[in-house]
Amino acid sequence: ATALENAQAELLKPDPRQDTWSAMMHARRRLHALQDLCEEQQDAMQEWLDTLRELPLTAYHADPAQAQARRDQLVARARDVMEHIDRVLHHARRLEQSAETAVQIHFSAQGHRTNDIMRTLTAVTAIFLPLNLIAGIFGMNFEFLPLIHLKAGFWWALGAMLVIALALGVVFWRKRYLARTGR
């Protein structure tokens, strides 16, 4: 259980160690083996309990009162063992569900980080797209483009590009497309 808890804690970190996955899978295999063993033991105990009930009382003792007491005692112990097996099985299943939950949380966190990265890259692309359009228009070989023949035309175009980039940057920053999250 401790190894499983350590693996779960490691999986919830932003960059888990590589051996964490193998530890988690090893723990899950052991839990499956324990579940299989518990189910087999439950079947064996149920068969033994059925056999105890089917045996005639004389198989336990010659005296009917003592025979009934011995049978009742064996049946009670068999039920007690079955309850212990049920508790172990329930605990193993709960640990397995906990491991599955940790894996799902890990993948969800990874997906969230990926979405943050994609959102940032999209915002940066959206900032540079109009700048690329302006540079492409001014790169055309037409004679009558605005600002082409002005001495300050380059600076006006560069200034417009800077204002557009800053305005889009501020808009995306306010909408938290470029903001770092608190992780």
Coordinates of N, CA and C in Angstrom, one line a residue:
A1 N 0.8 -1.2 0.0 CA 0.0 0.0 0.0 C 0.9 1.3 0.0
T2 N 2.0 1.2 0.7 CA 2.9 2.4 0.8 C 3.5 2.7 -0.6
A3 N 3.9 1.6 -1.3 CA 4.5 1.8 -2.6 C 3.5 2.3 -3.6
L4 N 2.3 1.9 -3.4 CA 1.2 2.4 -4.3 C 1.0 3.9 -4.0
E5 N 0.9 4.2 -2.7 CA 0.7 5.6 -2.4 C 1.9 6.5 -2.9
N6 N 3.1 6.0 -2.8 CA 4.2 6.8 -3.2 C 4.2 7.0 -4.8
A7 N 3.8 5.9 -5.5 CA 3.7 6.0 -6.9 C 2.6 7.0 -7.3
Q8 N 1.5 7.0 -6.6 CA 0.4 7.9 -6.8 C 0.8 9.3 -6.6
A9 N 1.5 9.6 -5.5 CA 2.0 10.9 -5.3 C 3.0 11.4 -6.4
E10 N 3.8 10.5 -6.8 CA 4.8 10.8 -7.9 C 4.1 11.1 -9.2
L11 N 3.0 10.4 -9.5 CA 2.3 10.6 -10.7 C 1.6 12.0 -10.8
L12 N 1.3 12.5 -9.6 CA 0.6 13.8 -9.6 C 1.5 15.0 -9.7
K13 N 2.8 14.7 -9.8 CA 3.8 15.8 -10.0 C 3.8 16.1 -11.5
P14 N 4.2 17.3 -11.8 CA 4.2 17.7 -13.2 C 5.1 16.9 -14.1
D15 N 6.3 16.4 -13.6 CA 7.2 15.6 -14.3 C 7.6 14.4 -13.5
P16 N 6.8 13.3 -13.5 CA 7.1 12.1 -12.7 C 8.3 11.4 -13.2
R17 N 8.9 10.7 -12.3 CA 10.1 9.9 -12.6 C 9.6 8.7 -13.5
Q18 N 10.5 8.2 -14.4 CA 10.2 7.2 -15.3 C 9.8 5.9 -14.7
D19 N 10.5 5.6 -13.5 CA 10.2 4.3 -12.9 C 8.9 4.3 -12.1
T20 N 8.2 5.4 -12.1 CA 6.9 5.5 -11.4 C 5.9 4.6 -12.1
W21 N 5.9 4.6 -13.4 CA 4.9 3.8 -14.2 C 5.2 2.3 -13.9
S22 N 6.4 1.9 -13.9 CA 6.7 0.5 -13.7 C 6.3 0.1 -12.3
A23 N 6.5 1.0 -11.3 CA 6.1 0.7 -9.9 C 4.6 0.6 -9.8
M24 N 3.9 1.5 -10.5 CA 2.4 1.5 -10.5 C 1.9 0.2 -11.1
M25 N 2.5 -0.2 -12.3 CA 2.0 -1.4 -13.0 C 2.3 -2.6 -12.1
H26 N 3.5 -2.6 -11.5 CA 3.9 -3.8 -10.6 C 2.9 -3.9 -9.4
A27 N 2.5 -2.7 -8.8 CA 1.6 -2.7 -7.7 C 0.2 -3.2 -8.2
R28 N -0.2 -2.8 -9.4 CA -1.5 -3.3 -9.9 C -1.5 -4.8 -10.2
R29 N -0.4 -5.3 -10.7 CA -0.3 -6.7 -10.9 C -0.4 -7.5 -9.6
R30 N 0.3 -7.0 -8.6 CA 0.2 -7.6 -7.3 C -1.2 -7.6 -6.7
L31 N -1.9 -6.4 -6.9 CA -3.3 -6.3 -6.4 C -4.2 -7.3 -7.2
H32 N -3.9 -7.5 -8.5 CA -4.7 -8.4 -9.2 C -4.5 -9.9 -8.7
A33 N -3.2 -10.2 -8.4 CA -2.9 -11.5 -7.9 C -3.5 -11.7 -6.6
L34 N -3.5 -10.7 -5.7 CA -4.2 -10.8 -4.4 C -5.7 -11.0 -4.6
Q35 N -6.3 -10.3 -5.5 CA -7.7 -10.4 -5.8 C -8.0 -11.9 -6.3
D36 N -7.2 -12.4 -7.2 CA -7.4 -13.7 -7.7 C -7.3 -14.7 -6.5
L37 N -6.3 -14.5 -5.7 CA -6.1 -15.4 -4.6 C -7.2 -15.4 -3.6
C38 N -7.7 -14.2 -3.3 CA -8.9 -14.0 -2.4 C -10.1 -14.7 -3.0
E39 N -10.4 -14.5 -4.3 CA -11.5 -15.2 -4.9 C -11.4 -16.7 -4.8
E40 N -10.2 -17.2 -5.1 CA -10.0 -18.7 -5.0 C -10.2 -19.2 -3.5
Q41 N -9.7 -18.4 -2.6 CA -9.9 -18.8 -1.2 C -11.4 -18.7 -0.8
Q42 N -12.1 -17.7 -1.3 CA -13.5 -17.6 -1.0 C -14.2 -18.9 -1.5
D43 N -13.9 -19.3 -2.7 CA -14.5 -20.5 -3.3 C -14.2 -21.7 -2.5
A44 N -12.9 -21.8 -2.1 CA -12.5 -23.0 -1.3 C -13.2 -23.0 0.1
M45 N -13.3 -21.8 0.7 CA -14.0 -21.7 2.0 C -15.5 -22.0 1.9
Q46 N -16.1 -21.6 0.8 CA -17.5 -21.8 0.6 C -17.7 -23.3 0.4
E47 N -16.9 -24.0 -0.4 CA -17.0 -25.4 -0.5 C -16.8 -26.2 0.8
W48 N -15.9 -25.7 1.6 CA -15.6 -26.3 2.9 C -16.8 -26.1 3.8
L49 N -17.4 -24.9 3.8 CA -18.6 -24.6 4.6 C -19.7 -25.4 4.2
D50 N -19.9 -25.6 2.9 CA -21.0 -26.5 2.4 C -20.8 -27.9 2.8
T51 N -19.5 -28.4 2.8 CA -19.2 -29.7 3.2 C -19.5 -29.9 4.7
L52 N -19.2 -28.9 5.5 CA -19.5 -28.9 7.0 C -20.9 -29.1 7.2
R53 N -21.7 -28.4 6.5 CA -23.2 -28.4 6.7 C -23.8 -29.7 6.2
E54 N -23.2 -30.3 5.2 CA -23.7 -31.6 4.6 C -23.3 -32.8 5.4
L55 N -22.2 -32.7 6.1 CA -21.8 -33.9 6.9 C -22.8 -34.2 8.0
P56 N -23.0 -35.5 8.2 CA -24.0 -35.9 9.3 C -23.3 -35.5 10.7
L57 N -24.2 -35.2 11.7 CA -23.7 -34.8 13.0 C -22.8 -35.9 13.6
T58 N -23.0 -37.1 13.3 CA -22.2 -38.1 13.9 C -20.7 -38.1 13.4
A59 N -20.4 -37.3 12.4 CA -19.0 -37.2 11.9 C -18.3 -36.2 12.8
Y60 N -19.0 -35.4 13.6 CA -18.3 -34.5 14.5 C -18.1 -35.1 15.9
H61 N -19.0 -35.8 16.4 CA -18.9 -36.4 17.7 C -20.1 -37.4 17.9
A62 N -19.9 -38.3 18.8 CA -21.0 -39.3 19.0 C -22.2 -38.7 19.7
D63 N -21.9 -37.8 20.6 CA -23.0 -37.1 21.4 C -23.6 -36.0 20.5
P64 N -24.9 -36.0 20.2 CA -25.5 -35.1 19.3 C -25.3 -33.6 19.8
A65 N -25.4 -33.3 21.1 CA -25.2 -32.0 21.6 C -23.8 -31.4 21.3
Q66 N -22.8 -32.3 21.6 CA -21.4 -31.9 21.3 C -21.1 -31.8 19.8
A67 N -21.7 -32.7 19.1 CA -21.6 -32.7 17.6 C -22.1 -31.4 17.0
Q68 N -23.3 -31.0 17.5 CA -23.9 -29.7 17.0 C -23.0 -28.5 17.4
A69 N -22.5 -28.6 18.6 CA -21.6 -27.5 19.1 C -20.4 -27.4 18.3
R70 N -19.8 -28.5 18.0 CA -18.5 -28.5 17.2 C -18.8 -28.0 15.7
R71 N -19.9 -28.5 15.2 CA -20.3 -28.0 13.8 C -20.5 -26.5 13.8
D72 N -21.3 -26.0 14.8 CA -21.6 -24.6 14.9 C -20.3 -23.8 15.1
Q73 N -19.3 -24.4 15.8 CA -18.1 -23.7 16.1 C -17.3 -23.6 14.8
L74 N -17.2 -24.7 14.0 CA -16.5 -24.8 12.8 C -17.1 -23.8 11.7
V75 N -18.5 -23.8 11.7 CA -19.2 -23.0 10.7 C -18.9 -21.5 11.1
A76 N -18.9 -21.2 12.4 CA -18.7 -19.8 12.8 C -17.2 -19.4 12.4
R77 N -16.3 -20.3 12.6 CA -14.9 -19.9 12.3 C -14.7 -19.8 10.7
A78 N -15.4 -20.7 10.0 CA -15.4 -20.6 8.5 C -15.9 -19.3 8.1
R79 N -17.1 -18.9 8.7 CA -17.7 -17.6 8.3 C -16.7 -16.4 8.6
D80 N -16.1 -16.5 9.8 CA -15.1 -15.5 10.2 C -14.0 -15.4 9.2
V81 N -13.5 -16.5 8.8 CA -12.4 -16.5 7.8 C -12.9 -15.9 6.5
M82 N -14.1 -16.2 6.1 CA -14.7 -15.7 4.8 C -14.8 -14.1 4.9
E83 N -15.2 -13.7 6.1 CA -15.4 -12.2 6.3 C -14.0 -11.5 6.2
H84 N -13.0 -12.2 6.7 CA -11.6 -11.6 6.6 C -11.2 -11.6 5.2
I85 N -11.5 -12.6 4.4 CA -11.1 -12.7 3.0 C -11.9 -11.6 2.3
D86 N -13.2 -11.4 2.6 CA -14.0 -10.3 2.0 C -13.4 -9.0 2.3
R87 N -12.9 -8.7 3.5 CA -12.3 -7.4 3.8 C -11.0 -7.2 3.0
V88 N -10.2 -8.2 2.9 CA -8.9 -8.1 2.1 C -9.3 -7.8 0.7
L89 N -10.2 -8.6 0.1 CA -10.7 -8.4 -1.3 C -11.2 -7.0 -1.5
H90 N -12.0 -6.5 -0.6 CA -12.5 -5.1 -0.6 C -11.4 -4.1 -0.6
H91 N -10.5 -4.3 0.3 CA -9.3 -3.4 0.4 C -8.5 -3.4 -0.9
A92 N -8.2 -4.6 -1.4 CA -7.5 -4.6 -2.7 C -8.2 -3.9 -3.8
R93 N -9.5 -4.1 -3.9 CA -10.3 -3.4 -4.9 C -10.2 -1.9 -4.7
R94 N -10.3 -1.5 -3.5 CA -10.3 0.0 -3.2 C -8.9 0.5 -3.6
L95 N -7.8 -0.2 -3.3 CA -6.5 0.3 -3.7 C -6.4 0.3 -5.2
E96 N -6.9 -0.6 -5.9 CA -6.9 -0.6 -7.3 C -7.6 0.6 -7.9
Q97 N -8.8 0.9 -7.3 CA -9.6 2.0 -7.8 C -8.8 3.3 -7.5
S98 N -8.1 3.3 -6.4 CA -7.3 4.5 -6.0 C -6.2 4.7 -7.1
A99 N -5.5 3.6 -7.4 CA -4.5 3.7 -8.5 C -5.0 4.1 -9.8
E100 N -6.2 3.6 -10.2 CA -6.8 4.0 -11.4 C -7.1 5.5 -11.4
T101 N -7.6 6.0 -10.3 CA -7.9 7.4 -10.1 C -6.7 8.3 -10.3
A102 N -5.6 7.8 -9.7 CA -4.3 8.6 -9.8 C -3.9 8.7 -11.2
V103 N -4.0 7.6 -11.9 CA -3.6 7.5 -13.4 C -4.5 8.5 -14.2
Q104 N -5.8 8.5 -13.9 CA -6.7 9.4 -14.6 C -6.4 10.8 -14.3
I105 N -6.1 11.1 -13.0 CA -5.8 12.5 -12.6 C -4.5 12.9 -13.3
H106 N -3.5 12.0 -13.4 CA -2.3 12.3 -14.1 C -2.5 12.7 -15.6
F107 N -3.3 11.8 -16.3 CA -3.6 12.1 -17.7 C -4.4 13.4 -17.8
S108 N -5.3 13.7 -16.9 CA -6.1 14.9 -17.0 C -5.2 16.1 -16.8
A109 N -4.2 16.0 -15.8 CA -3.3 17.1 -15.6 C -2.4 17.3 -16.8
Q110 N -2.0 16.2 -17.4 CA -1.1 16.3 -18.6 C -1.9 17.0 -19.8
G111 N -3.2 16.6 -19.9 CA -4.0 17.2 -20.9 C -4.2 18.7 -20.7
H112 N -4.4 19.1 -19.4 CA -4.5 20.5 -19.1 C -3.3 21.3 -19.4
R113 N -2.1 20.7 -19.1 CA -0.9 21.4 -19.4 C -0.7 21.5 -21.0
T114 N -1.1 20.5 -21.7 CA -1.0 20.5 -23.1 C -2.0 21.6 -23.7
N115 N -3.2 21.7 -23.1 CA -4.1 22.8 -23.5 C -3.5 24.2 -23.2
D116 N -2.9 24.3 -22.1 CA -2.2 25.6 -21.8 C -1.2 26.0 -22.8
I117 N -0.4 25.0 -23.2 CA 0.7 25.3 -24.2 C 0.1 25.6 -25.5
M118 N -1.0 24.9 -25.9 CA -1.6 25.1 -27.2 C -2.3 26.5 -27.2
R119 N -2.9 26.9 -26.1 CA -3.5 28.2 -26.0 C -2.5 29.3 -26.2
T120 N -1.3 29.1 -25.5 CA -0.3 30.1 -25.6 C 0.3 30.2 -27.1
L121 N 0.5 29.0 -27.6 CA 1.0 29.0 -29.0 C 0.0 29.6 -30.0
T122 N -1.2 29.4 -29.8 CA -2.3 29.9 -30.6 C -2.3 31.5 -30.5
A123 N -2.2 32.0 -29.3 CA -2.2 33.4 -29.1 C -1.0 34.1 -29.7
V124 N 0.2 33.4 -29.6 CA 1.4 34.0 -30.2 C 1.3 34.0 -31.7
T125 N 0.7 32.9 -32.3 CA 0.4 32.8 -33.7 C -0.5 33.9 -34.2
A126 N -1.6 34.1 -33.4 CA -2.5 35.2 -33.7 C -1.9 36.6 -33.7
I127 N -0.9 36.8 -32.8 CA -0.2 38.1 -32.8 C 0.6 38.3 -34.0
F128 N 1.3 37.2 -34.4 CA 2.2 37.4 -35.6 C 1.6 37.3 -36.9
L129 N 0.3 36.7 -37.0 CA -0.4 36.6 -38.3 C -0.6 37.9 -38.9
P130 N -1.2 38.9 -38.3 CA -1.4 40.2 -38.9 C -0.1 40.9 -39.3
L131 N 1.0 40.7 -38.5 CA 2.3 41.3 -38.8 C 2.8 40.6 -40.1
N132 N 2.6 39.4 -40.2 CA 3.1 38.6 -41.4 C 2.3 39.1 -42.7
L133 N 1.0 39.4 -42.5 CA 0.1 39.9 -43.6 C 0.6 41.3 -44.0
I134 N 0.9 42.1 -43.1 CA 1.4 43.5 -43.4 C 2.8 43.4 -44.1
A135 N 3.7 42.6 -43.6 CA 5.0 42.4 -44.3 C 4.8 41.8 -45.7
G136 N 3.8 40.9 -45.8 CA 3.6 40.3 -47.1 C 3.0 41.3 -48.1
I137 N 2.1 42.2 -47.7 CA 1.6 43.2 -48.6 C 2.6 44.2 -49.0
F138 N 3.5 44.6 -48.1 CA 4.5 45.6 -48.4 C 5.7 44.9 -49.2
G139 N 5.7 43.6 -49.2 CA 6.7 42.9 -50.0 C 6.3 42.7 -51.4
M140 N 5.1 43.1 -51.8 CA 4.6 42.9 -53.2 C 5.3 43.9 -54.1
N141 N 5.5 43.5 -55.3 CA 6.2 44.4 -56.2 C 5.2 45.3 -57.0
F142 N 4.4 46.0 -56.3 CA 3.5 46.9 -57.0 C 4.1 48.3 -56.8
E143 N 3.9 49.2 -57.8 CA 4.4 50.5 -57.7 C 3.6 51.4 -56.8
F144 N 2.3 51.2 -56.8 CA 1.4 52.2 -56.1 C 0.9 51.6 -54.8
L145 N 1.7 51.3 -53.8 CA 1.3 50.9 -52.5 C 1.4 52.1 -51.6
P146 N 0.5 52.2 -50.6 CA 0.6 53.3 -49.7 C 1.9 53.2 -48.9
L147 N 2.5 54.3 -48.6 CA 3.7 54.5 -47.8 C 5.0 54.0 -48.4
I148 N 4.9 53.4 -49.6 CA 6.1 52.8 -50.3 C 7.1 53.9 -50.7
H149 N 6.6 55.0 -51.1 CA 7.5 56.1 -51.6 C 7.8 57.2 -50.6
L150 N 7.3 57.0 -49.4 CA 7.6 58.0 -48.4 C 8.9 57.7 -47.6
K151 N 9.6 58.7 -47.2 CA 10.8 58.4 -46.5 C 10.5 57.8 -45.1
A152 N 9.4 58.1 -44.5 CA 9.1 57.6 -43.2 C 8.1 56.4 -43.3
G153 N 7.9 55.9 -44.5 CA 7.0 54.8 -44.7 C 7.3 53.5 -44.0
F154 N 8.6 53.2 -44.0 CA 9.1 52.0 -43.3 C 8.8 52.2 -41.8
W155 N 9.0 53.4 -41.2 CA 8.8 53.6 -39.8 C 7.3 53.5 -39.5
W156 N 6.5 54.1 -40.4 CA 5.1 54.0 -40.1 C 4.6 52.6 -40.1
A157 N 5.0 51.8 -41.1 CA 4.6 50.4 -41.2 C 5.1 49.6 -39.9
L158 N 6.4 49.9 -39.6 CA 6.9 49.2 -38.4 C 6.2 49.6 -37.1
G159 N 5.8 50.9 -37.0 CA 5.1 51.4 -35.9 C 3.7 50.7 -35.8
A160 N 3.0 50.7 -37.0 CA 1.7 50.0 -37.1 C 1.8 48.6 -36.6
M161 N 2.8 47.9 -37.1 CA 3.0 46.5 -36.7 C 3.2 46.4 -35.2
L162 N 4.0 47.3 -34.6 CA 4.3 47.2 -33.2 C 3.0 47.5 -32.4
V163 N 2.2 48.5 -32.8 CA 1.0 48.8 -32.1 C 0.0 47.6 -32.2
I164 N -0.1 47.0 -33.4 CA -1.0 45.8 -33.5 C -0.5 44.7 -32.6
A165 N 0.8 44.4 -32.6 CA 1.3 43.3 -31.8 C 1.1 43.6 -30.3
L166 N 1.3 44.8 -29.9 CA 1.1 45.2 -28.5 C -0.4 45.1 -28.1
A167 N -1.2 45.6 -29.0 CA -2.7 45.6 -28.7 C -3.2 44.1 -28.6
L168 N -2.8 43.3 -29.5 CA -3.2 41.9 -29.5 C -2.6 41.2 -28.2
G169 N -1.3 41.6 -27.9 CA -0.7 41.0 -26.7 C -1.4 41.4 -25.4
V170 N -1.9 42.6 -25.3 CA -2.6 43.1 -24.2 C -4.0 42.4 -24.1
V171 N -4.7 42.3 -25.3 CA -6.0 41.6 -25.3 C -5.8 40.2 -24.9
F172 N -4.8 39.5 -25.4 CA -4.7 38.1 -25.0 C -4.2 37.9 -23.6
W173 N -3.4 38.9 -23.1 CA -3.0 38.8 -21.7 C -4.2 39.0 -20.8
R174 N -5.1 39.9 -21.1 CA -6.3 40.2 -20.3 C -7.2 39.0 -20.3
K175 N -7.3 38.3 -21.4 CA -8.2 37.1 -21.5 C -7.5 35.9 -21.0
R176 N -6.3 36.1 -20.5 CA -5.5 35.0 -19.8 C -5.0 33.9 -20.8
Y177 N -4.9 34.3 -22.1 CA -4.4 33.3 -23.0 C -2.9 33.2 -22.9
L178 N -2.2 34.3 -22.5 CA -0.8 34.3 -22.3 C -0.3 34.3 -20.9
A179 N -1.3 34.2 -19.9 CA -0.9 34.2 -18.5 C -0.5 32.8 -18.1
R180 N 0.5 32.8 -17.2 CA 0.9 31.6 -16.6 C -0.1 31.2 -15.5
T181 N -0.5 29.9 -15.5 CA -1.4 29.5 -14.4 C -0.6 29.3 -13.1
G182 N -1.3 29.1 -12.0 CA -0.7 29.0 -10.7 C -0.1 27.7 -10.4
R183 N 0.4 26.9 -11.3 CA 1.0 25.6 -11.0 C 2.5 25.7 -11.0

